[in-house]
PDB file of C-alpha atoms in Angstrom:
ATOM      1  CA  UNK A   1     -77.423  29.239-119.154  1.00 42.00           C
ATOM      2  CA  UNK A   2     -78.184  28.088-122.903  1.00 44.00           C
ATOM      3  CA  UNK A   3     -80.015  25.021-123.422  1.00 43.00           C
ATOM      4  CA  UNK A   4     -78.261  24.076-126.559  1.00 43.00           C
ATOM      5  CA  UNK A   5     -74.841  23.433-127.204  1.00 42.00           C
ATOM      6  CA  UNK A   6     -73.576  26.455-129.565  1.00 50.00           C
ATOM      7  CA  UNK A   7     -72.408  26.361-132.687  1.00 53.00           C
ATOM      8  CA  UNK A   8     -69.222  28.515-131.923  1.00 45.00           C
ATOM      9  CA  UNK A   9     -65.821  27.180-131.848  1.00 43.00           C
ATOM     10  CA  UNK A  10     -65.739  24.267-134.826  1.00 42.00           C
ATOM     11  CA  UNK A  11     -62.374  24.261-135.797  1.00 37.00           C
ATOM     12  CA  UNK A  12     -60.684  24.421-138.973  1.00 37.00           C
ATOM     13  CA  UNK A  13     -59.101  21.022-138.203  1.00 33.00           C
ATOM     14  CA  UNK A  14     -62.195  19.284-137.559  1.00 36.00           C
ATOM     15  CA  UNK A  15     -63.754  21.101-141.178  1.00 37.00           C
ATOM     16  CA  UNK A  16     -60.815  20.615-143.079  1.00 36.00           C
ATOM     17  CA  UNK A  17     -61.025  16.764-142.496  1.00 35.00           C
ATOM     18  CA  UNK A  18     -64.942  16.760-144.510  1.00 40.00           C
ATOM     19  CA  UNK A  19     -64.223  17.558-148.050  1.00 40.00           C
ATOM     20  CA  UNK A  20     -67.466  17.735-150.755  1.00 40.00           C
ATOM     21  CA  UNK A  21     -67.601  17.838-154.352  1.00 38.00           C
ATOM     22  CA  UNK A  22     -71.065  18.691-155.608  1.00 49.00           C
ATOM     23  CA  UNK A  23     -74.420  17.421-154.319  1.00 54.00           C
ATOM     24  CA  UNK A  24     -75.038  15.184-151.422  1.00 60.00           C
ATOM     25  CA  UNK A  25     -76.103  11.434-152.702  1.00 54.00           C
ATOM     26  CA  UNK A  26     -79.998  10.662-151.128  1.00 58.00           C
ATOM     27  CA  UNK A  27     -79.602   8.472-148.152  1.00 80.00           C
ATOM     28  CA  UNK A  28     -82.889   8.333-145.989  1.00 85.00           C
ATOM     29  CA  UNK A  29     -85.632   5.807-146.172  1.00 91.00           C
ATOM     30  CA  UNK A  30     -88.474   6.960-149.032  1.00 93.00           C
ATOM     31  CA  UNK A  31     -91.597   4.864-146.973  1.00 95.00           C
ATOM     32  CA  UNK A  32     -93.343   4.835-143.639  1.00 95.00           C
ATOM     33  CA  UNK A  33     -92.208   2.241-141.730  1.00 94.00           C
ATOM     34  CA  UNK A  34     -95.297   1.684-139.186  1.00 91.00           C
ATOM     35  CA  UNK A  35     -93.038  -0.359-136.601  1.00 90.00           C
ATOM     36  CA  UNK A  36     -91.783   3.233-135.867  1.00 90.00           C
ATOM     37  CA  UNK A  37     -92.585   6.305-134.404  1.00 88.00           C
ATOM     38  CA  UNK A  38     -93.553   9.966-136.582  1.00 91.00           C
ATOM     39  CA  UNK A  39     -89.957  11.213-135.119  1.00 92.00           C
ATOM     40  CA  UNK A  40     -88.168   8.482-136.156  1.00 93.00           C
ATOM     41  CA  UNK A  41     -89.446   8.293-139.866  1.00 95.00           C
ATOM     42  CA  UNK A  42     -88.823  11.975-140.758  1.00 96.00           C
ATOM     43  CA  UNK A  43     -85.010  11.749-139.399  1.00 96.00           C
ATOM     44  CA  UNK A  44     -84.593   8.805-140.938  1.00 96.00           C
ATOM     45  CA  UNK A  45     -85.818  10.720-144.235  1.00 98.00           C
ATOM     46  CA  UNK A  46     -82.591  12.608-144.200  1.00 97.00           C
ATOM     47  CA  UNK A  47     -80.021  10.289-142.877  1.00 95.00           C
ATOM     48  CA  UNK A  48     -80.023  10.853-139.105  1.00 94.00           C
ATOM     49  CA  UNK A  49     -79.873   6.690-139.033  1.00 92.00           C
ATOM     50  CA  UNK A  50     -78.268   6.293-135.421  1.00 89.00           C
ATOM     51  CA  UNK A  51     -81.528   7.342-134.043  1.00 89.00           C
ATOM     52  CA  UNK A  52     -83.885   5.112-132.535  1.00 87.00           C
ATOM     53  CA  UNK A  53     -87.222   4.382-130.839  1.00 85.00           C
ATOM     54  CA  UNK A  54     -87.716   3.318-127.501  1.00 80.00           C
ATOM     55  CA  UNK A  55     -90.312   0.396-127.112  1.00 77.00           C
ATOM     56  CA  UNK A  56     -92.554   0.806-123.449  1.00 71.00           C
ATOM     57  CA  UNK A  57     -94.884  -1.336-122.236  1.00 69.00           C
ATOM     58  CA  UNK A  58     -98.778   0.151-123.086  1.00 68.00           C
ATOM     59  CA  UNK A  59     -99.172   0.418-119.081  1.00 65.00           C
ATOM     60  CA  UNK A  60     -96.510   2.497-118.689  1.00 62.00           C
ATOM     61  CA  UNK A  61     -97.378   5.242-121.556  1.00 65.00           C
ATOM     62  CA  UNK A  62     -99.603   7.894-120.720  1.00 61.00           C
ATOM     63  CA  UNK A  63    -103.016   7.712-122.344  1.00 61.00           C
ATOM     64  CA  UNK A  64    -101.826  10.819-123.571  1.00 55.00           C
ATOM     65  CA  UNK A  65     -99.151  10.079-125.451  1.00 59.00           C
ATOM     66  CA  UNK A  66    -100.485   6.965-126.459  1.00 57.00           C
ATOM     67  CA  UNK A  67    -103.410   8.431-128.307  1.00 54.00           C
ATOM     68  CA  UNK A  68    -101.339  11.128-130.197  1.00 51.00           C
ATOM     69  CA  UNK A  69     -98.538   8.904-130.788  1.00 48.00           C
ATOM     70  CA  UNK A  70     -98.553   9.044-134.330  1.00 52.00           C
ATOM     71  CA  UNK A  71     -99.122  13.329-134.544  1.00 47.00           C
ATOM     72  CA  UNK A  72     -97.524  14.404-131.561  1.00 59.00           C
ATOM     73  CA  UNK A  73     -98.825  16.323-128.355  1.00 61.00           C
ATOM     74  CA  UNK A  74     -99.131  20.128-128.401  1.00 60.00           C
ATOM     75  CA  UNK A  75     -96.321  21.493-126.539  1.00 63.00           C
ATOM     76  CA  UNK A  76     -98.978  23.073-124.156  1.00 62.00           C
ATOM     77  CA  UNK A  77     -98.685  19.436-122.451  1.00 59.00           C
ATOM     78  CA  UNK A  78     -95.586  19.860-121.404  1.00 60.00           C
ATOM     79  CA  UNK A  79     -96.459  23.556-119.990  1.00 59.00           C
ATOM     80  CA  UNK A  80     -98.908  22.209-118.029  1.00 58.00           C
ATOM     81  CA  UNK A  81     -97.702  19.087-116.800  1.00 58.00           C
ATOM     82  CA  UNK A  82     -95.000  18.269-113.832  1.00 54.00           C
ATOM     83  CA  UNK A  83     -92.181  17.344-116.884  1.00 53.00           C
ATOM     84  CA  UNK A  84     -91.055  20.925-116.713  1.00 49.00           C
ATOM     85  CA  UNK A  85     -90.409  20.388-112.567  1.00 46.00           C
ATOM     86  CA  UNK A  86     -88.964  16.622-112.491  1.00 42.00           C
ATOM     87  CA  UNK A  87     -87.387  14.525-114.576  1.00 47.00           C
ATOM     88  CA  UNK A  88     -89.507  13.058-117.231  1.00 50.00           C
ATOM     89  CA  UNK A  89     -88.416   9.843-116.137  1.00 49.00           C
ATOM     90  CA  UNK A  90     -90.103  10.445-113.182  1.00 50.00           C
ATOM     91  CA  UNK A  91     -92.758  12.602-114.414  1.00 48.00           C
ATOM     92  CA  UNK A  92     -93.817   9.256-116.605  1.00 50.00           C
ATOM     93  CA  UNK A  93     -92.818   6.345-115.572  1.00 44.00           C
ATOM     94  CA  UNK A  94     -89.316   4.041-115.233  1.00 37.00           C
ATOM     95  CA  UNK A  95     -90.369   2.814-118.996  1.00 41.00           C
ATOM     96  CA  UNK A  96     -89.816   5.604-120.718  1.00 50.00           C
ATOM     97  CA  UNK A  97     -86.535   6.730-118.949  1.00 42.00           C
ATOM     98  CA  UNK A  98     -84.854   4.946-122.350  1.00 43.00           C
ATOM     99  CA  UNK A  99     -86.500   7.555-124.239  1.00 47.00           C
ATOM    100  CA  UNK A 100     -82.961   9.420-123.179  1.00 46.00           C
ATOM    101  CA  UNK A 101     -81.586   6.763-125.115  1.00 46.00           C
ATOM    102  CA  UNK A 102     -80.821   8.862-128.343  1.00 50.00           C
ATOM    103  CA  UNK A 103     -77.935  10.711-126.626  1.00 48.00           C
ATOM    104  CA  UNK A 104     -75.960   8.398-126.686  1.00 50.00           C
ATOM    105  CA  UNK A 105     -74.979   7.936-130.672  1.00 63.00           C
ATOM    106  CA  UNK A 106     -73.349  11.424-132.453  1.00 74.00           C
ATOM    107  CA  UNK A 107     -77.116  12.082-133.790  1.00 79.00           C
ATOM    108  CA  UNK A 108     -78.950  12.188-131.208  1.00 79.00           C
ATOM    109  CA  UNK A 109     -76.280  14.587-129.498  1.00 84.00           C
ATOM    110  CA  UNK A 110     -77.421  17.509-131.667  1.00 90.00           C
ATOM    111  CA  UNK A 111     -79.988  19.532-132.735  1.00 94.00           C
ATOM    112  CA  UNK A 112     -80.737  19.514-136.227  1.00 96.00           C
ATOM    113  CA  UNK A 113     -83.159  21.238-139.416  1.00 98.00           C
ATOM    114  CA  UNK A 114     -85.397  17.884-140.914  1.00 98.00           C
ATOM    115  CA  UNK A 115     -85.913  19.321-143.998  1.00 98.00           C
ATOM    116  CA  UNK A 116     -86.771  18.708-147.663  1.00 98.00           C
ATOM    117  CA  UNK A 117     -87.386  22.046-150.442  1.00 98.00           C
ATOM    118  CA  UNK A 118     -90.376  21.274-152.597  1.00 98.00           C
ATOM    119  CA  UNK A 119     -89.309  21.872-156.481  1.00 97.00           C
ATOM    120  CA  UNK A 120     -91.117  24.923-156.870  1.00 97.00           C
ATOM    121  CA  UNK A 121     -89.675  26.172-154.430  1.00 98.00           C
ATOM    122  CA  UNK A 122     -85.949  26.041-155.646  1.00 97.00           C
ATOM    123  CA  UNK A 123     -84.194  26.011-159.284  1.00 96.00           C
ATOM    124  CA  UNK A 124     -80.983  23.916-157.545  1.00 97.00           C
ATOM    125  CA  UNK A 125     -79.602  22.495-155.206  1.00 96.00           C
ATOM    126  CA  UNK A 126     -77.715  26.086-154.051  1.00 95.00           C
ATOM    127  CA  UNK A 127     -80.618  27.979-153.904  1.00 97.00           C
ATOM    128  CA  UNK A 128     -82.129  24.629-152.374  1.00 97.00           C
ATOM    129  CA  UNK A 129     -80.554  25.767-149.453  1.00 97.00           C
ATOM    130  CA  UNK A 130     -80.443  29.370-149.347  1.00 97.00           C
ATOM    131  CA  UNK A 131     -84.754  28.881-149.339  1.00 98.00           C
ATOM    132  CA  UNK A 132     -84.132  26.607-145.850  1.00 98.00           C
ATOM    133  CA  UNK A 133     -81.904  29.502-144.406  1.00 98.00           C
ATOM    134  CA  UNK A 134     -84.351  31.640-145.743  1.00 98.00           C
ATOM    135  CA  UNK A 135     -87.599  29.694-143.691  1.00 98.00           C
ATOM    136  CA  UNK A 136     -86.031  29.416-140.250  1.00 98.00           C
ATOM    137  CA  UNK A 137     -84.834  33.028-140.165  1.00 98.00           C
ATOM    138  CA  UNK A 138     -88.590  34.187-141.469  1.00 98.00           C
ATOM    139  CA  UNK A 139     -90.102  31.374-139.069  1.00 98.00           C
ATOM    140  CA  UNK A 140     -87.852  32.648-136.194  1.00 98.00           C
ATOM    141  CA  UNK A 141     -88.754  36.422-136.455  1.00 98.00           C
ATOM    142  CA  UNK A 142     -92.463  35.539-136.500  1.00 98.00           C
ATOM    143  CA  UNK A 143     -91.718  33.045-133.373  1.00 97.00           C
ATOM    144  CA  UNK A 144     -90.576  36.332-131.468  1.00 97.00           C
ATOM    145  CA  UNK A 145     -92.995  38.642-132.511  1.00 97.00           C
ATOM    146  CA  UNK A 146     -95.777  36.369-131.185  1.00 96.00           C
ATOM    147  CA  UNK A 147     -93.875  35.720-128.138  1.00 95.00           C
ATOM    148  CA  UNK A 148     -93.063  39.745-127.360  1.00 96.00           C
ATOM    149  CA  UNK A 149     -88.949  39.054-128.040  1.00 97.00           C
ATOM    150  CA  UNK A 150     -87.380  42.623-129.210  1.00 97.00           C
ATOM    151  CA  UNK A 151     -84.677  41.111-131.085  1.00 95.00           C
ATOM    152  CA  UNK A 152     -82.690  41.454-134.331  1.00 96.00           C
ATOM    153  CA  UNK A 153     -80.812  39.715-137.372  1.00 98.00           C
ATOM    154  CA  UNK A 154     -77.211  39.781-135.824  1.00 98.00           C
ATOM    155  CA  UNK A 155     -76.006  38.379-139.365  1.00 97.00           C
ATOM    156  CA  UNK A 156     -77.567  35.947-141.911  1.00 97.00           C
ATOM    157  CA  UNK A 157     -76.256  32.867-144.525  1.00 95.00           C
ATOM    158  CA  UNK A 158     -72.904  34.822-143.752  1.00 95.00           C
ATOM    159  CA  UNK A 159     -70.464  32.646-145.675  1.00 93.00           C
ATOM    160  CA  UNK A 160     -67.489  31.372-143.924  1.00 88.00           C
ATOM    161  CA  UNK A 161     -64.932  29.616-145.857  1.00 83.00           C
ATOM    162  CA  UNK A 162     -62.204  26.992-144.400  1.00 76.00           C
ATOM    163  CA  UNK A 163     -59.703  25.774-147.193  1.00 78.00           C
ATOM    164  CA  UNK A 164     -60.085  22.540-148.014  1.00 72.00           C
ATOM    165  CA  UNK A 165     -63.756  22.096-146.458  1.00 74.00           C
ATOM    166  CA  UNK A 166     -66.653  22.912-147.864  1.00 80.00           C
ATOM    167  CA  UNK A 167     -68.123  27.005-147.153  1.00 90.00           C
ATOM    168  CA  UNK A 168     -69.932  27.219-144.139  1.00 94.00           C
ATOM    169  CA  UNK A 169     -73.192  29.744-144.248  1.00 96.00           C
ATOM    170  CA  UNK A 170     -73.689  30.715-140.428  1.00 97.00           C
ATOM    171  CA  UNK A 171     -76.889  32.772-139.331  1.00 98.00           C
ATOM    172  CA  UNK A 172     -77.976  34.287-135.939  1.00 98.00           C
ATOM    173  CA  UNK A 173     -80.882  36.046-134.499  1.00 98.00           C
ATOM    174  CA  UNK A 174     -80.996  37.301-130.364  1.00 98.00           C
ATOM    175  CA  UNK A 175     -83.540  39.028-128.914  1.00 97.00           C
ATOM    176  CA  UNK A 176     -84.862  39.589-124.921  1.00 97.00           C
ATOM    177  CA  UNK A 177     -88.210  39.354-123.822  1.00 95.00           C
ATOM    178  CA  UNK A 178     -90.123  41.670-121.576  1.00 92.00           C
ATOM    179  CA  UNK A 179     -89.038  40.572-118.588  1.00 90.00           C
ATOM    180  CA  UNK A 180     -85.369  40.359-119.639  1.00 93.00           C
ATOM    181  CA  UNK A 181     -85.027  36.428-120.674  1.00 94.00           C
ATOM    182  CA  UNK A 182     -82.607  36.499-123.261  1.00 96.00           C
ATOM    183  CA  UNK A 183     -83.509  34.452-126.269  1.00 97.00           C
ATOM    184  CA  UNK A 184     -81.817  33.598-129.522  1.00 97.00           C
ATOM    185  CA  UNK A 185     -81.185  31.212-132.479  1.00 98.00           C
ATOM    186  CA  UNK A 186     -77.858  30.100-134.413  1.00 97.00           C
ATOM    187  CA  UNK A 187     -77.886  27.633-137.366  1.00 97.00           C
ATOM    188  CA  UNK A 188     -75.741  26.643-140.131  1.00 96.00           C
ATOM    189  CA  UNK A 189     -75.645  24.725-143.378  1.00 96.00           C
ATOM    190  CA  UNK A 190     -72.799  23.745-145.290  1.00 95.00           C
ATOM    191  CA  UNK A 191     -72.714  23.258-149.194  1.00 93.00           C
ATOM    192  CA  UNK A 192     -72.908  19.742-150.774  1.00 93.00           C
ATOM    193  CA  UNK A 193     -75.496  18.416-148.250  1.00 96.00           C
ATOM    194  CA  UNK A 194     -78.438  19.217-150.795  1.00 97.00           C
ATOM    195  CA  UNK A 195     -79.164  16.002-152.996  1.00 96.00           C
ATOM    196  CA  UNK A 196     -80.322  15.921-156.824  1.00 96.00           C
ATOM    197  CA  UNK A 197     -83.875  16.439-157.414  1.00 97.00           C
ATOM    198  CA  UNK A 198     -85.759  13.272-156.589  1.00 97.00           C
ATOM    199  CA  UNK A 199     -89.319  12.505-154.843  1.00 97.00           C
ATOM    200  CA  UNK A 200     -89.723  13.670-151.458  1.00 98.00           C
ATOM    201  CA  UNK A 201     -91.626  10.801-149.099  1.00 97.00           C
ATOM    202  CA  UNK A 202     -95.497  10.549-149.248  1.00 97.00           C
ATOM    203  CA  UNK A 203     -95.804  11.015-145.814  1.00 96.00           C
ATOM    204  CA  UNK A 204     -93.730  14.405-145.831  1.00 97.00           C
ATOM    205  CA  UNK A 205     -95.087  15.742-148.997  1.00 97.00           C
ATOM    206  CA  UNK A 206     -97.415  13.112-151.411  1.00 97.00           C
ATOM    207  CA  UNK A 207     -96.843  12.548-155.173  1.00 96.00           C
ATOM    208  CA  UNK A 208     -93.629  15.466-155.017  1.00 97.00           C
ATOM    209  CA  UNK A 209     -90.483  15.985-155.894  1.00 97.00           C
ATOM    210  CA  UNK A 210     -87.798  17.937-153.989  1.00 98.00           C
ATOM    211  CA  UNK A 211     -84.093  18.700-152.970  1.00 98.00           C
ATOM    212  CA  UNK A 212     -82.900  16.658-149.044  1.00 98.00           C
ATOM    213  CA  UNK A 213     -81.090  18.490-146.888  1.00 98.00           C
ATOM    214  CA  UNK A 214     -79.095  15.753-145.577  1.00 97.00           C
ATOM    215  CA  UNK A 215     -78.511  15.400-142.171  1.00 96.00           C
ATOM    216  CA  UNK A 216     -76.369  12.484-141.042  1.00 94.00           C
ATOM    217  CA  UNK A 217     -73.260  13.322-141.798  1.00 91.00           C
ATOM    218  CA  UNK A 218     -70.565  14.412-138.684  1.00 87.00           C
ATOM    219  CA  UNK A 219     -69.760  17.373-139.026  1.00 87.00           C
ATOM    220  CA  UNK A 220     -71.222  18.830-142.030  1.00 92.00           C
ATOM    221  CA  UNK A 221     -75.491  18.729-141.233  1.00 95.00           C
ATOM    222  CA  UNK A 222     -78.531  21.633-141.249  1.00 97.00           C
ATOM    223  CA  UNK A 223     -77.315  22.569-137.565  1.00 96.00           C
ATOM    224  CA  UNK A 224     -79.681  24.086-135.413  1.00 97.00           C
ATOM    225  CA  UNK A 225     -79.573  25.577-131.522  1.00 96.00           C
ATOM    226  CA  UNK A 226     -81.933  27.924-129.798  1.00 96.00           C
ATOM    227  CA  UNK A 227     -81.520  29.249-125.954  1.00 94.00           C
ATOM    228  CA  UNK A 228     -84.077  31.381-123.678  1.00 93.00           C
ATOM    229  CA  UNK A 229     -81.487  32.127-120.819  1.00 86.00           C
ATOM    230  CA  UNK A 230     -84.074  31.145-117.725  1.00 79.00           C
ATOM    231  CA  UNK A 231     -84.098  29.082-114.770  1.00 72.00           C
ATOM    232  CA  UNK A 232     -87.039  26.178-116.237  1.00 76.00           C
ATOM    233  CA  UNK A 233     -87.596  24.756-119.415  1.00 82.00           C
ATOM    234  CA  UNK A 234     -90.343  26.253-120.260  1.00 84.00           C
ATOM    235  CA  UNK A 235     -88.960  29.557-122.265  1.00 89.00           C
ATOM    236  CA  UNK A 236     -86.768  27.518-124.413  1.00 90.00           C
ATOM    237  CA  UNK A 237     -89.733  24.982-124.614  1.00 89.00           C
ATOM    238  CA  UNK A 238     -92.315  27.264-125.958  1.00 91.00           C
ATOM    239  CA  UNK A 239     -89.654  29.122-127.988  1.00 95.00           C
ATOM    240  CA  UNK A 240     -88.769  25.973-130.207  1.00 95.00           C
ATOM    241  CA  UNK A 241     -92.234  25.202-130.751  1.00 93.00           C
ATOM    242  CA  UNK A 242     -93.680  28.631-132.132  1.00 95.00           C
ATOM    243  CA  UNK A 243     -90.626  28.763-134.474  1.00 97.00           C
ATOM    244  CA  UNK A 244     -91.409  25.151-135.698  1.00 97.00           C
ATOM    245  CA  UNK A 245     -95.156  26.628-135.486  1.00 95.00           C
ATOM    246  CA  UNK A 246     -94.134  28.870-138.427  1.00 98.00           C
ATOM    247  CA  UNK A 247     -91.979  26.728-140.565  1.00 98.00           C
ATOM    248  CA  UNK A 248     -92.842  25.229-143.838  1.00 98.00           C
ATOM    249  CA  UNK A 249     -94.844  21.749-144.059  1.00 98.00           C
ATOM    250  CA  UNK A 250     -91.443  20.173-145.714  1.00 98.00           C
ATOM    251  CA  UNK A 251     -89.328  21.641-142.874  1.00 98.00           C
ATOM    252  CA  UNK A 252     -88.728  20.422-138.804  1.00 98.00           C
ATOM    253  CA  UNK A 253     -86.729  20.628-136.112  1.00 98.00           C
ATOM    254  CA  UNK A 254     -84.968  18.447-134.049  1.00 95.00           C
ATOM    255  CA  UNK A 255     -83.615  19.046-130.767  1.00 93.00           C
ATOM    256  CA  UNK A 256     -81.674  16.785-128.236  1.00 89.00           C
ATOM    257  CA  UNK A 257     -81.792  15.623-124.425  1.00 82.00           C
ATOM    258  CA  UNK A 258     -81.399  18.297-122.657  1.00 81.00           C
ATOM    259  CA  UNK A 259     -80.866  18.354-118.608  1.00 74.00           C
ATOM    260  CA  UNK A 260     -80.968  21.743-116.721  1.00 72.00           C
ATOM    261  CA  UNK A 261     -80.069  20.496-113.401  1.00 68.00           C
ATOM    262  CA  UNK A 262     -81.463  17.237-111.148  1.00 63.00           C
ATOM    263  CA  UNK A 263     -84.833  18.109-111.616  1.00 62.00           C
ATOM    264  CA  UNK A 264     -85.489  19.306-115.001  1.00 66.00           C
ATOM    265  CA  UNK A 265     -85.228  17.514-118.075  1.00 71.00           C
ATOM    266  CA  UNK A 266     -86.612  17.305-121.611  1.00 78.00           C
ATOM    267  CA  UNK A 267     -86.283  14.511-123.820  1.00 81.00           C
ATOM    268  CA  UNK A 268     -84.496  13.984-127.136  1.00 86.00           C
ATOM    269  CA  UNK A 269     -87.711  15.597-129.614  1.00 88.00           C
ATOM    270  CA  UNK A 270     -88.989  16.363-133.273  1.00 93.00           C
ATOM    271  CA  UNK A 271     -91.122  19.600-133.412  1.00 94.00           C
ATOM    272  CA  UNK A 272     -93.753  19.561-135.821  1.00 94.00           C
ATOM    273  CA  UNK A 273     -95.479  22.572-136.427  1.00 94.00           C
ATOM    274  CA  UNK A 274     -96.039  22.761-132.637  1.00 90.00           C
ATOM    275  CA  UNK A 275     -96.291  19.530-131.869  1.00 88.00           C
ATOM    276  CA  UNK A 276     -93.898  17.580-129.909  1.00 86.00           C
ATOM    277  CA  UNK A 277     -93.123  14.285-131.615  1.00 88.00           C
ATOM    278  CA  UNK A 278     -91.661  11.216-128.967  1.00 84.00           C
ATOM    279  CA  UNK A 279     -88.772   8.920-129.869  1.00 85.00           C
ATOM    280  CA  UNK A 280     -91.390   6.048-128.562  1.00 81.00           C
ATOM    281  CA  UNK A 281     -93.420   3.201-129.436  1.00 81.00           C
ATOM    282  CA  UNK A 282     -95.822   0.769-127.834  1.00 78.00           C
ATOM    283  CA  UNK A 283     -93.818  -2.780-126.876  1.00 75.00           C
ATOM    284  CA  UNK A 284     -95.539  -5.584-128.980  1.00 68.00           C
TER     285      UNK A 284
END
């Protein structure tokens, strides 16, 4: 099965009903806020508000998630702990079950491209974000030559136009691995969700300016779902992380709750440059 819902079958109803008309105004906070987690301030950054941070008790996070708390732990963790065989509820402790809290607002339900462009890097917002499409196909590619995937560009930033909605530009990328695990990516961007030039957040990029990709809308956001069709975790898992491996410093990925079966679960995640970021923070 995939591991990600896919972006297939929106319908010109649901489109039709978001309607744009130039660039997307900023809405994301601009400064840290310490009280929360890495993950939390760079969705924040670009709108994705209805997330939030689960508080835990020190005792009941382990020592090493508590010391990388603020950078994130190397996906090889997870490959080499019991999370990929129980659920990390279990695997963890009963405090951090409500780090499966996310799923239950619209933004937390999705996976999603954090990203801001640098100035230098695009003249406008339009070519803003073309140069995002641009990074996650390049980053993707790379992901699956490292990882053995024989794979190709099924189509890319193919424009798909609904009237009365803003154009839709729709990308995908499949490949299968040596052992025949099926893996692929699909993402989409929308114009209008690109803001004005304005400064991108010290702790993203200090003392720059830049174009958000904005993220919190409905139905229009940077959408973003990758599968490795396998019976764990652990394909998809490593997958994600050596395309976010590859990205840009301005550019991240996150991905939602996902539940294979009973026993397998991952929790609701930013990946940052191979790093798995937590939705968590230590209880005062």
């Amino acid at each position: 099965m995939k591991y990600t819902k896919s972006l297939r079958g929106v319908t010109a109803s649901v489109l039709a009903a978001v309607l744009f008309a130039g660039c997307a105004s900023s809405n994301g906070i601009k400064t840290y806020n310490e009280s929360h987690s890495r993950a939390w301030n760079l969705t924040h950054s670009v709108g994705m508000t209805q997330l939030k941070d689960t508080k835990a008790p020190r005792g009941q996070i382990p020592s090493s998630i508590l010391k990388t708390a603020g950078m994130g732990i190397d996906v090889a963790y997870f490959m080499s702990s019991p999370t990929l065989s129980m659920n990390f509820g279990d695997a963890f402790g009963l405090g951090l079950v409500g780090l499966l809290a996310n799923t239950s607002k619209a933004h937390g339900e999705r996976s999603t491209i954090v990203a801001w462009v640098p100035e230098n890097e695009a003249e406008n917002p339009e070519s803003a974000l073309v140069w995002v499409g641009d990074q996650v196909k390049e980053a993707t590619l790379k992901a699956m030559k490292t990882l053995e995937i024989e794979g190709r560009v099924d189509f890319h930033g193919k424009r798909h136009k609904v009237p009365f909605s803003a154009a839709i530009f729709k990308s995908e990328i499949s490949g299968t691995k040596k052992n025949g695990t099926e893996c692929g990516v699909q993402f989409r961007t929308y114009d209008g969700i690109v803001s004005d030039l304005q400064p991108i957040p010290d702790f993203i990029l200090p003392g720059s300016k830049g174009y958000q990709i904005y993220a919190g809308e409905k139905v229009a956001y940077p959408a973003f779902a990758a599968y490795c069709i396998h019976d764990e975790l652990d394909q998809y898992l490593e997958f994600i992380s050596e395309i976010s491996r590859n990205l840009p410093e301005t550019v991240f990925l996150y991905t939602r709750y996902i539940k294979h079966n009973d026993n397998i679960s991952l929790p609701p995640m930013v990946h940052d440059h191979g790093a798995a970021l937590l939705f968590i923070v230590e209880e005062d």
